[in-house]
Short mmCIF file of N, CA and C in Angstrom, two decimals:
data_model
loop_
_atom_site.label_atom_id
_atom_site.label_comp_id
_atom_site.label_asym_id
_atom_site.label_seq_id
_atom_site.Cartn_x
_atom_site.Cartn_y
_atom_site.Cartn_z
N MET A 1 150.53 91.43 -55.47
CA MET A 1 151.96 89.92 -56.72
C MET A 1 150.72 89.27 -57.72
N ARG A 2 151.24 89.44 -58.95
CA ARG A 2 150.76 88.49 -60.24
C ARG A 2 151.47 87.46 -60.73
N VAL A 3 150.82 86.92 -60.83
CA VAL A 3 151.85 85.42 -61.93
C VAL A 3 150.84 85.12 -62.56
N LEU A 4 151.60 84.93 -63.48
CA LEU A 4 150.95 84.60 -64.77
C LEU A 4 151.22 82.93 -65.03
N LEU A 5 150.40 82.51 -65.37
CA LEU A 5 150.52 80.60 -65.26
C LEU A 5 150.31 80.40 -66.53
N GLN A 6 151.16 79.45 -66.93
CA GLN A 6 151.30 79.01 -68.45
C GLN A 6 151.43 77.04 -68.42
N ARG A 7 150.64 76.57 -68.32
CA ARG A 7 150.48 74.94 -68.30
C ARG A 7 151.79 74.69 -69.64
N VAL A 8 152.78 74.01 -69.37
CA VAL A 8 153.76 73.79 -70.56
C VAL A 8 153.78 72.09 -71.07
N LYS A 9 154.25 71.94 -72.24
CA LYS A 9 154.93 70.61 -72.51
C LYS A 9 156.50 70.44 -72.11
N GLU A 10 157.04 72.15 -71.83
CA GLU A 10 158.44 72.43 -71.90
C GLU A 10 158.24 73.61 -71.92
N ALA A 11 159.76 74.21 -71.22
CA ALA A 11 160.02 75.65 -71.39
C ALA A 11 161.79 75.62 -70.76
N SER A 12 162.35 76.65 -71.23
CA SER A 12 163.36 77.26 -70.80
C SER A 12 163.48 78.46 -70.83
N VAL A 13 165.16 79.03 -70.44
CA VAL A 13 164.99 80.24 -70.04
C VAL A 13 166.67 80.35 -70.12
N THR A 14 166.86 81.46 -71.11
CA THR A 14 168.28 81.73 -71.77
C THR A 14 169.17 82.84 -71.19
N VAL A 15 170.25 82.93 -71.28
CA VAL A 15 170.54 84.39 -70.58
C VAL A 15 171.91 84.23 -71.48
N GLU A 16 172.16 84.85 -71.86
CA GLU A 16 173.66 85.44 -72.81
C GLU A 16 173.93 84.06 -73.24
N GLU A 17 172.89 83.09 -74.40
CA GLU A 17 173.29 82.21 -75.01
C GLU A 17 173.53 81.45 -73.98
N GLU A 18 173.37 81.30 -72.59
CA GLU A 18 173.02 80.03 -71.55
C GLU A 18 171.90 79.54 -71.12
N THR A 19 171.31 78.25 -71.38
CA THR A 19 170.69 77.68 -70.84
C THR A 19 170.71 77.77 -69.31
N ILE A 20 169.67 78.55 -68.64
CA ILE A 20 169.87 78.20 -67.00
C ILE A 20 168.99 78.13 -66.30
N GLY A 21 167.71 77.58 -67.22
CA GLY A 21 166.82 76.83 -66.27
C GLY A 21 165.87 76.30 -67.53
N GLN A 22 165.61 75.04 -67.19
CA GLN A 22 164.87 74.21 -68.28
C GLN A 22 163.62 72.94 -67.53
N ILE A 23 162.64 73.12 -68.32
CA ILE A 23 161.73 71.79 -67.31
C ILE A 23 160.83 71.42 -68.47
N GLU A 24 160.44 70.24 -68.33
CA GLU A 24 159.60 69.69 -68.99
C GLU A 24 158.40 69.52 -68.78
N ALA A 25 157.59 69.04 -68.33
CA ALA A 25 155.78 69.01 -68.33
C ALA A 25 155.72 69.62 -67.04
N GLY A 26 154.74 70.99 -67.13
CA GLY A 26 154.49 71.61 -65.90
C GLY A 26 154.24 73.04 -65.74
N TYR A 27 154.73 73.60 -65.34
CA TYR A 27 154.43 75.66 -65.06
C TYR A 27 155.42 76.32 -65.86
N LEU A 28 155.26 77.06 -66.45
CA LEU A 28 155.69 78.99 -66.74
C LEU A 28 155.49 79.88 -65.75
N LEU A 29 155.77 80.07 -64.61
CA LEU A 29 155.15 81.19 -63.69
C LEU A 29 155.61 82.37 -64.56
N LEU A 30 155.49 83.56 -65.08
CA LEU A 30 156.05 84.84 -64.67
C LEU A 30 155.53 85.28 -63.33
N VAL A 31 156.15 86.28 -62.87
CA VAL A 31 156.10 86.46 -61.39
C VAL A 31 156.22 87.78 -61.52
N GLY A 32 155.15 89.05 -60.86
CA GLY A 32 155.62 89.98 -60.78
C GLY A 32 155.28 90.26 -59.32
N VAL A 33 156.11 91.38 -58.66
CA VAL A 33 155.75 92.28 -57.22
C VAL A 33 155.54 93.13 -57.38
N THR A 34 154.77 93.61 -56.91
CA THR A 34 154.23 95.28 -56.87
C THR A 34 154.60 95.57 -54.87
N HIS A 35 154.47 97.23 -54.91
CA HIS A 35 155.09 97.90 -53.78
C HIS A 35 154.21 96.96 -52.08
N GLU A 36 152.94 96.89 -52.18
CA GLU A 36 152.32 96.76 -51.63
C GLU A 36 152.77 94.99 -50.85
N ASP A 37 153.10 94.54 -51.61
CA ASP A 37 153.30 92.81 -51.25
C ASP A 37 154.12 92.51 -50.08
N THR A 38 153.74 91.14 -49.43
CA THR A 38 154.59 90.98 -48.55
C THR A 38 154.68 89.23 -48.62
N GLU A 39 155.13 88.55 -47.44
CA GLU A 39 154.88 87.24 -47.37
C GLU A 39 153.61 86.59 -47.28
N THR A 40 152.73 87.31 -46.98
CA THR A 40 151.36 86.59 -46.91
C THR A 40 150.80 86.70 -48.69
N GLU A 41 151.03 87.23 -49.49
CA GLU A 41 150.96 87.18 -50.74
C GLU A 41 151.60 86.30 -51.37
N VAL A 42 152.78 85.93 -51.13
CA VAL A 42 153.32 85.60 -51.87
C VAL A 42 153.17 84.11 -51.42
N ASN A 43 152.90 83.81 -50.30
CA ASN A 43 152.25 82.30 -49.69
C ASN A 43 151.11 81.94 -49.99
N TRP A 44 150.21 82.60 -50.30
CA TRP A 44 148.77 82.58 -50.63
C TRP A 44 148.87 82.13 -52.41
N LEU A 45 149.88 82.96 -53.26
CA LEU A 45 149.84 82.44 -54.44
C LEU A 45 150.92 81.38 -54.44
N ALA A 46 151.79 80.86 -53.91
CA ALA A 46 152.46 79.74 -54.00
C ALA A 46 152.11 78.50 -53.65
N ASP A 47 150.79 78.64 -52.22
CA ASP A 47 149.93 77.48 -52.35
C ASP A 47 149.21 77.52 -53.38
N LYS A 48 148.55 78.55 -53.75
CA LYS A 48 147.19 77.82 -54.76
C LYS A 48 148.57 77.58 -56.70
N VAL A 49 149.35 78.09 -56.55
CA VAL A 49 149.98 77.36 -57.56
C VAL A 49 150.17 76.52 -57.23
N ALA A 50 150.60 75.46 -56.16
CA ALA A 50 150.79 74.15 -55.76
C ALA A 50 149.95 73.07 -55.86
N GLY A 51 148.33 73.82 -55.80
CA GLY A 51 147.39 73.26 -55.72
C GLY A 51 146.32 73.13 -56.58
N LEU A 52 146.23 74.11 -57.73
CA LEU A 52 145.67 74.29 -58.89
C LEU A 52 145.43 73.28 -59.26
N ARG A 53 143.99 72.61 -59.75
CA ARG A 53 143.58 71.40 -60.60
C ARG A 53 143.90 71.57 -62.19
N VAL A 54 145.02 71.85 -62.69
CA VAL A 54 144.43 72.61 -64.63
C VAL A 54 145.14 71.03 -65.20
N PHE A 55 145.55 70.13 -64.94
CA PHE A 55 146.05 69.07 -65.41
C PHE A 55 144.69 67.92 -65.91
N GLU A 56 144.81 67.57 -66.94
CA GLU A 56 143.44 66.45 -67.05
C GLU A 56 143.96 65.04 -66.69
N ASP A 57 142.71 64.82 -66.05
CA ASP A 57 142.46 62.91 -65.55
C ASP A 57 142.21 62.32 -66.83
N ALA A 58 141.95 61.09 -66.32
CA ALA A 58 141.62 59.92 -67.18
C ALA A 58 140.71 60.25 -68.23
N ASP A 59 139.41 61.16 -67.79
CA ASP A 59 138.24 61.18 -68.34
C ASP A 59 138.47 62.46 -69.10
N GLU A 60 139.68 62.99 -69.16
CA GLU A 60 140.01 64.39 -69.93
C GLU A 60 139.33 65.71 -69.38
N LYS A 61 139.28 65.30 -67.98
CA LYS A 61 138.68 66.82 -67.45
C LYS A 61 139.83 67.31 -66.12
N MET A 62 140.23 68.90 -66.72
CA MET A 62 140.93 69.32 -65.21
C MET A 62 140.78 68.98 -63.85
N ASN A 63 141.64 68.16 -63.42
CA ASN A 63 141.24 67.44 -62.10
C ASN A 63 142.24 67.42 -61.23
N LEU A 64 143.49 67.32 -62.27
CA LEU A 64 144.78 67.08 -61.12
C LEU A 64 145.93 68.13 -61.63
N SER A 65 146.72 68.13 -60.21
CA SER A 65 147.37 69.17 -60.04
C SER A 65 148.43 68.97 -60.44
N ILE A 66 149.51 69.77 -60.22
CA ILE A 66 151.06 69.62 -60.66
C ILE A 66 151.53 68.59 -60.14
N GLN A 67 151.10 68.33 -58.87
CA GLN A 67 152.01 67.50 -58.32
C GLN A 67 151.37 66.18 -58.18
N ASP A 68 150.34 66.24 -58.64
CA ASP A 68 149.64 64.67 -59.00
C ASP A 68 150.59 64.01 -60.24
N VAL A 69 150.87 65.16 -61.02
CA VAL A 69 151.21 64.67 -62.34
C VAL A 69 152.79 64.79 -62.67
N ASP A 70 153.35 65.28 -61.29
CA ASP A 70 155.18 65.25 -61.08
C ASP A 70 155.09 66.06 -61.78
N GLY A 71 154.61 67.28 -62.32
CA GLY A 71 154.82 68.37 -63.23
C GLY A 71 156.53 69.39 -62.42
N LYS A 72 156.80 69.88 -63.37
CA LYS A 72 157.68 70.88 -62.71
C LYS A 72 157.51 72.31 -63.23
N VAL A 73 158.38 73.24 -62.68
CA VAL A 73 158.15 74.86 -62.97
C VAL A 73 159.17 75.33 -62.78
N LEU A 74 159.06 76.19 -63.93
CA LEU A 74 160.08 77.08 -64.39
C LEU A 74 159.76 79.03 -64.02
N SER A 75 160.04 78.93 -63.12
CA SER A 75 159.77 80.37 -62.60
C SER A 75 160.72 81.62 -63.08
N VAL A 76 159.93 82.60 -63.43
CA VAL A 76 160.70 84.02 -64.14
C VAL A 76 160.15 85.51 -63.87
N SER A 77 161.26 85.99 -63.02
CA SER A 77 160.45 87.25 -62.64
C SER A 77 160.45 88.26 -64.06
N GLN A 78 159.15 88.81 -63.56
CA GLN A 78 158.65 89.66 -64.45
C GLN A 78 158.00 90.89 -63.98
N PHE A 79 159.00 91.84 -64.00
CA PHE A 79 158.48 93.24 -63.60
C PHE A 79 157.27 93.62 -64.52
N THR A 80 157.41 93.63 -65.72
CA THR A 80 156.24 94.16 -66.12
C THR A 80 154.81 93.49 -66.56
N LEU A 81 154.77 92.59 -65.47
CA LEU A 81 153.15 92.15 -65.29
C LEU A 81 152.95 93.44 -64.40
N TYR A 82 153.37 94.51 -64.16
CA TYR A 82 152.37 95.59 -63.17
C TYR A 82 153.21 97.00 -64.75
N GLY A 83 153.38 96.97 -66.02
CA GLY A 83 152.96 97.75 -66.36
C GLY A 83 151.46 98.33 -66.73
N ASP A 84 151.82 99.69 -66.61
CA ASP A 84 150.52 100.35 -66.68
C ASP A 84 150.57 101.26 -68.37
N THR A 85 149.65 100.86 -69.02
CA THR A 85 149.37 101.40 -70.50
C THR A 85 148.00 102.34 -70.99
N LEU A 86 147.61 102.65 -69.56
CA LEU A 86 146.44 103.61 -69.61
C LEU A 86 146.94 105.05 -70.19
N LYS A 87 147.95 105.16 -70.10
CA LYS A 87 148.23 106.78 -70.77
C LYS A 87 149.54 106.63 -71.42
N GLY A 88 149.10 107.14 -72.64
CA GLY A 88 150.15 107.55 -73.73
C GLY A 88 150.41 106.10 -74.48
N ARG A 89 151.92 105.62 -74.68
CA ARG A 89 152.00 104.46 -75.62
C ARG A 89 153.24 104.14 -75.18
N ARG A 90 153.57 104.42 -73.70
CA ARG A 90 154.69 103.63 -73.40
C ARG A 90 154.53 103.32 -72.06
N PRO A 91 154.54 102.03 -71.80
CA PRO A 91 154.17 101.44 -70.03
C PRO A 91 154.52 102.40 -68.94
N ALA A 92 154.51 102.20 -68.12
CA ALA A 92 155.06 103.20 -67.07
C ALA A 92 155.34 101.73 -65.96
N PHE A 93 155.87 101.59 -65.13
CA PHE A 93 156.30 100.78 -64.15
C PHE A 93 156.36 101.05 -62.69
N THR A 94 155.69 101.96 -62.12
CA THR A 94 155.25 102.86 -61.06
C THR A 94 155.28 101.57 -60.04
N GLN A 95 154.08 100.77 -60.72
CA GLN A 95 153.42 100.03 -59.65
C GLN A 95 154.43 98.64 -59.26
N ALA A 96 155.31 98.33 -59.88
CA ALA A 96 156.48 97.01 -59.99
C ALA A 96 157.03 97.72 -58.81
N ALA A 97 157.68 97.05 -58.05
CA ALA A 97 158.21 96.85 -56.51
C ALA A 97 159.79 96.94 -57.05
N LYS A 98 160.32 97.72 -56.01
CA LYS A 98 161.93 98.20 -56.56
C LYS A 98 162.36 96.66 -56.53
N PRO A 99 164.04 96.92 -56.81
CA PRO A 99 164.30 95.87 -57.00
C PRO A 99 164.42 94.57 -56.05
N ASP A 100 165.29 95.37 -54.98
CA ASP A 100 165.57 94.77 -53.74
C ASP A 100 164.59 93.70 -53.24
N ILE A 101 163.46 94.42 -52.94
CA ILE A 101 162.59 93.65 -52.44
C ILE A 101 161.50 92.77 -53.73
N ALA A 102 161.31 93.37 -54.60
CA ALA A 102 160.68 92.04 -55.36
C ALA A 102 161.50 91.10 -55.39
N GLU A 103 163.42 91.08 -55.61
CA GLU A 103 163.83 89.76 -55.47
C GLU A 103 163.88 88.92 -54.45
N ARG A 104 164.15 89.81 -53.26
CA ARG A 104 163.35 88.89 -51.85
C ARG A 104 162.15 88.16 -52.30
N LEU A 105 160.97 89.04 -52.42
CA LEU A 105 159.57 88.03 -52.27
C LEU A 105 160.06 86.86 -53.32
N TYR A 106 160.17 87.59 -54.48
CA TYR A 106 160.27 86.41 -55.55
C TYR A 106 161.34 85.18 -55.37
N GLU A 107 162.34 85.08 -54.84
CA GLU A 107 163.13 83.92 -54.15
C GLU A 107 162.46 83.44 -52.92
N LYS A 108 161.32 84.15 -52.24
CA LYS A 108 160.64 83.70 -50.97
C LYS A 108 159.61 82.67 -51.93
N PHE A 109 158.81 83.50 -53.01
CA PHE A 109 157.97 82.67 -53.72
C PHE A 109 158.28 81.38 -53.93
N ASN A 110 159.62 81.19 -54.20
CA ASN A 110 160.30 79.62 -55.31
C ASN A 110 160.56 78.83 -53.93
N GLU A 111 160.86 79.88 -52.99
CA GLU A 111 161.33 78.67 -51.70
C GLU A 111 159.75 77.86 -51.50
N ARG A 112 158.88 78.63 -51.66
CA ARG A 112 157.49 78.21 -50.67
C ARG A 112 157.00 76.81 -51.80
N LEU A 113 157.16 77.27 -53.32
CA LEU A 113 156.82 76.44 -53.75
C LEU A 113 157.58 75.15 -53.89
N ARG A 114 158.75 75.11 -53.56
CA ARG A 114 159.54 74.25 -53.37
C ARG A 114 159.13 73.23 -51.66
N THR A 115 158.42 73.60 -50.96
CA THR A 115 157.95 73.35 -49.86
C THR A 115 157.17 72.62 -50.02
N HIS A 116 156.36 72.26 -51.54
CA HIS A 116 155.26 71.84 -51.77
C HIS A 116 156.08 70.39 -52.52
N GLY A 117 157.02 70.56 -52.38
CA GLY A 117 158.00 69.05 -53.00
C GLY A 117 157.77 69.33 -54.65
N LEU A 118 157.69 70.39 -54.89
CA LEU A 118 157.69 71.02 -56.29
C LEU A 118 159.80 71.19 -56.66
N VAL A 119 159.86 70.66 -58.15
CA VAL A 119 161.19 70.87 -58.57
C VAL A 119 160.87 72.65 -59.22
N VAL A 120 161.39 73.15 -58.75
CA VAL A 120 161.51 74.70 -59.28
C VAL A 120 162.90 75.33 -59.83
N GLU A 121 162.67 75.33 -61.51
CA GLU A 121 164.53 76.08 -61.96
C GLU A 121 163.62 77.90 -62.09
N THR A 122 164.59 78.34 -62.25
CA THR A 122 164.54 79.74 -62.30
C THR A 122 165.15 80.69 -63.37
N GLY A 123 164.65 81.98 -63.60
CA GLY A 123 165.28 82.20 -64.43
C GLY A 123 166.66 83.13 -63.76
N LYS A 124 167.22 84.48 -64.55
CA LYS A 124 167.94 85.22 -63.53
C LYS A 124 167.30 86.36 -63.32
N PHE A 125 167.62 86.99 -62.10
CA PHE A 125 166.62 87.69 -61.22
C PHE A 125 167.56 89.48 -62.14
N GLY A 126 166.66 90.10 -62.69
CA GLY A 126 167.02 91.30 -63.26
C GLY A 126 167.67 91.22 -64.48
N ALA A 127 167.99 90.29 -65.16
CA ALA A 127 168.47 89.98 -66.42
C ALA A 127 167.88 89.96 -67.47
N MET A 128 168.31 90.07 -68.81
CA MET A 128 167.17 90.22 -70.07
C MET A 128 167.40 88.66 -70.35
N MET A 129 166.40 88.28 -70.34
CA MET A 129 165.84 86.97 -70.82
C MET A 129 165.24 86.48 -72.10
N ASP A 130 165.65 85.28 -72.58
CA ASP A 130 164.88 84.62 -73.78
C ASP A 130 164.31 83.29 -73.08
N VAL A 131 162.62 83.71 -73.15
CA VAL A 131 162.10 82.34 -72.45
C VAL A 131 161.52 81.98 -73.30
N ALA A 132 161.63 80.58 -74.10
CA ALA A 132 160.75 79.65 -74.69
C ALA A 132 160.12 78.54 -73.90
N LEU A 133 158.57 78.44 -74.92
CA LEU A 133 158.03 77.40 -74.50
C LEU A 133 157.36 76.48 -75.05
N VAL A 134 156.61 76.10 -75.00
CA VAL A 134 155.50 74.79 -75.77
C VAL A 134 154.03 74.80 -74.76
N ASN A 135 153.00 75.93 -74.99
CA ASN A 135 152.05 76.08 -74.23
C ASN A 135 151.24 74.73 -74.40
N ASP A 136 150.90 73.84 -73.29
CA ASP A 136 150.14 73.17 -73.49
C ASP A 136 148.43 73.57 -72.92
N GLY A 137 147.69 73.39 -74.14
CA GLY A 137 146.01 73.00 -74.10
C GLY A 137 145.78 74.05 -75.55
N PRO A 138 145.96 75.34 -75.28
CA PRO A 138 146.94 76.45 -74.47
C PRO A 138 146.34 76.64 -72.84
N VAL A 139 146.60 76.41 -72.04
CA VAL A 139 146.16 76.66 -70.65
C VAL A 139 147.10 78.10 -70.29
N THR A 140 146.88 79.18 -70.03
CA THR A 140 147.03 80.45 -69.50
C THR A 140 145.84 81.09 -68.34
N LEU A 141 146.40 81.49 -67.02
CA LEU A 141 145.94 81.81 -66.30
C LEU A 141 146.64 82.73 -65.35
N MET A 142 146.02 83.94 -65.57
CA MET A 142 146.81 85.32 -64.55
C MET A 142 146.04 85.00 -63.00
N LEU A 143 147.08 85.08 -61.85
CA LEU A 143 146.73 84.95 -60.88
C LEU A 143 147.26 85.99 -60.21
N GLU A 144 146.48 86.77 -59.13
CA GLU A 144 146.55 87.69 -58.09
C GLU A 144 146.27 87.72 -57.24
N LYS A 145 147.06 88.17 -55.69
CA LYS A 145 146.91 88.19 -54.53
C LYS A 145 147.22 89.78 -54.22
N ASN A 146 146.30 90.48 -53.99
CA ASN A 146 146.03 91.74 -53.32
C ASN A 146 146.57 92.01 -52.12
N ALA A 147 147.46 93.18 -51.74
CA ALA A 147 147.80 92.89 -50.30
C ALA A 147 146.43 93.54 -49.71
#
């Protein structure tokens, strides 16, 4: 499982010209699932996201978690995180989990984030989405837990 985490001042996701998820300060998470992923990877990554200290404290050091700053989460499914571009010019997505498995684990990931008291907005699984954000910092981290 892979999560591309971006610390944001604001973010939103729109489907067919309708905003379906929107947050102010917090994280935009792009979430990819691969074949071998289980709830072990889901729980590990959700717990990691909830506890990461990437918000600045009074001394301008990354020392605060999203919980410490009452931040929110916008979580967007993103199978292209498992795009393979080593051969040819068109990405292969054979490492991405099948939609039924990926959607179940993506939903479990969001549920686990909520158990940490986080407000979690989402995109629409499998839909074409327009994602807008104002990156804060910028702070962007790739988080991964292999099976």
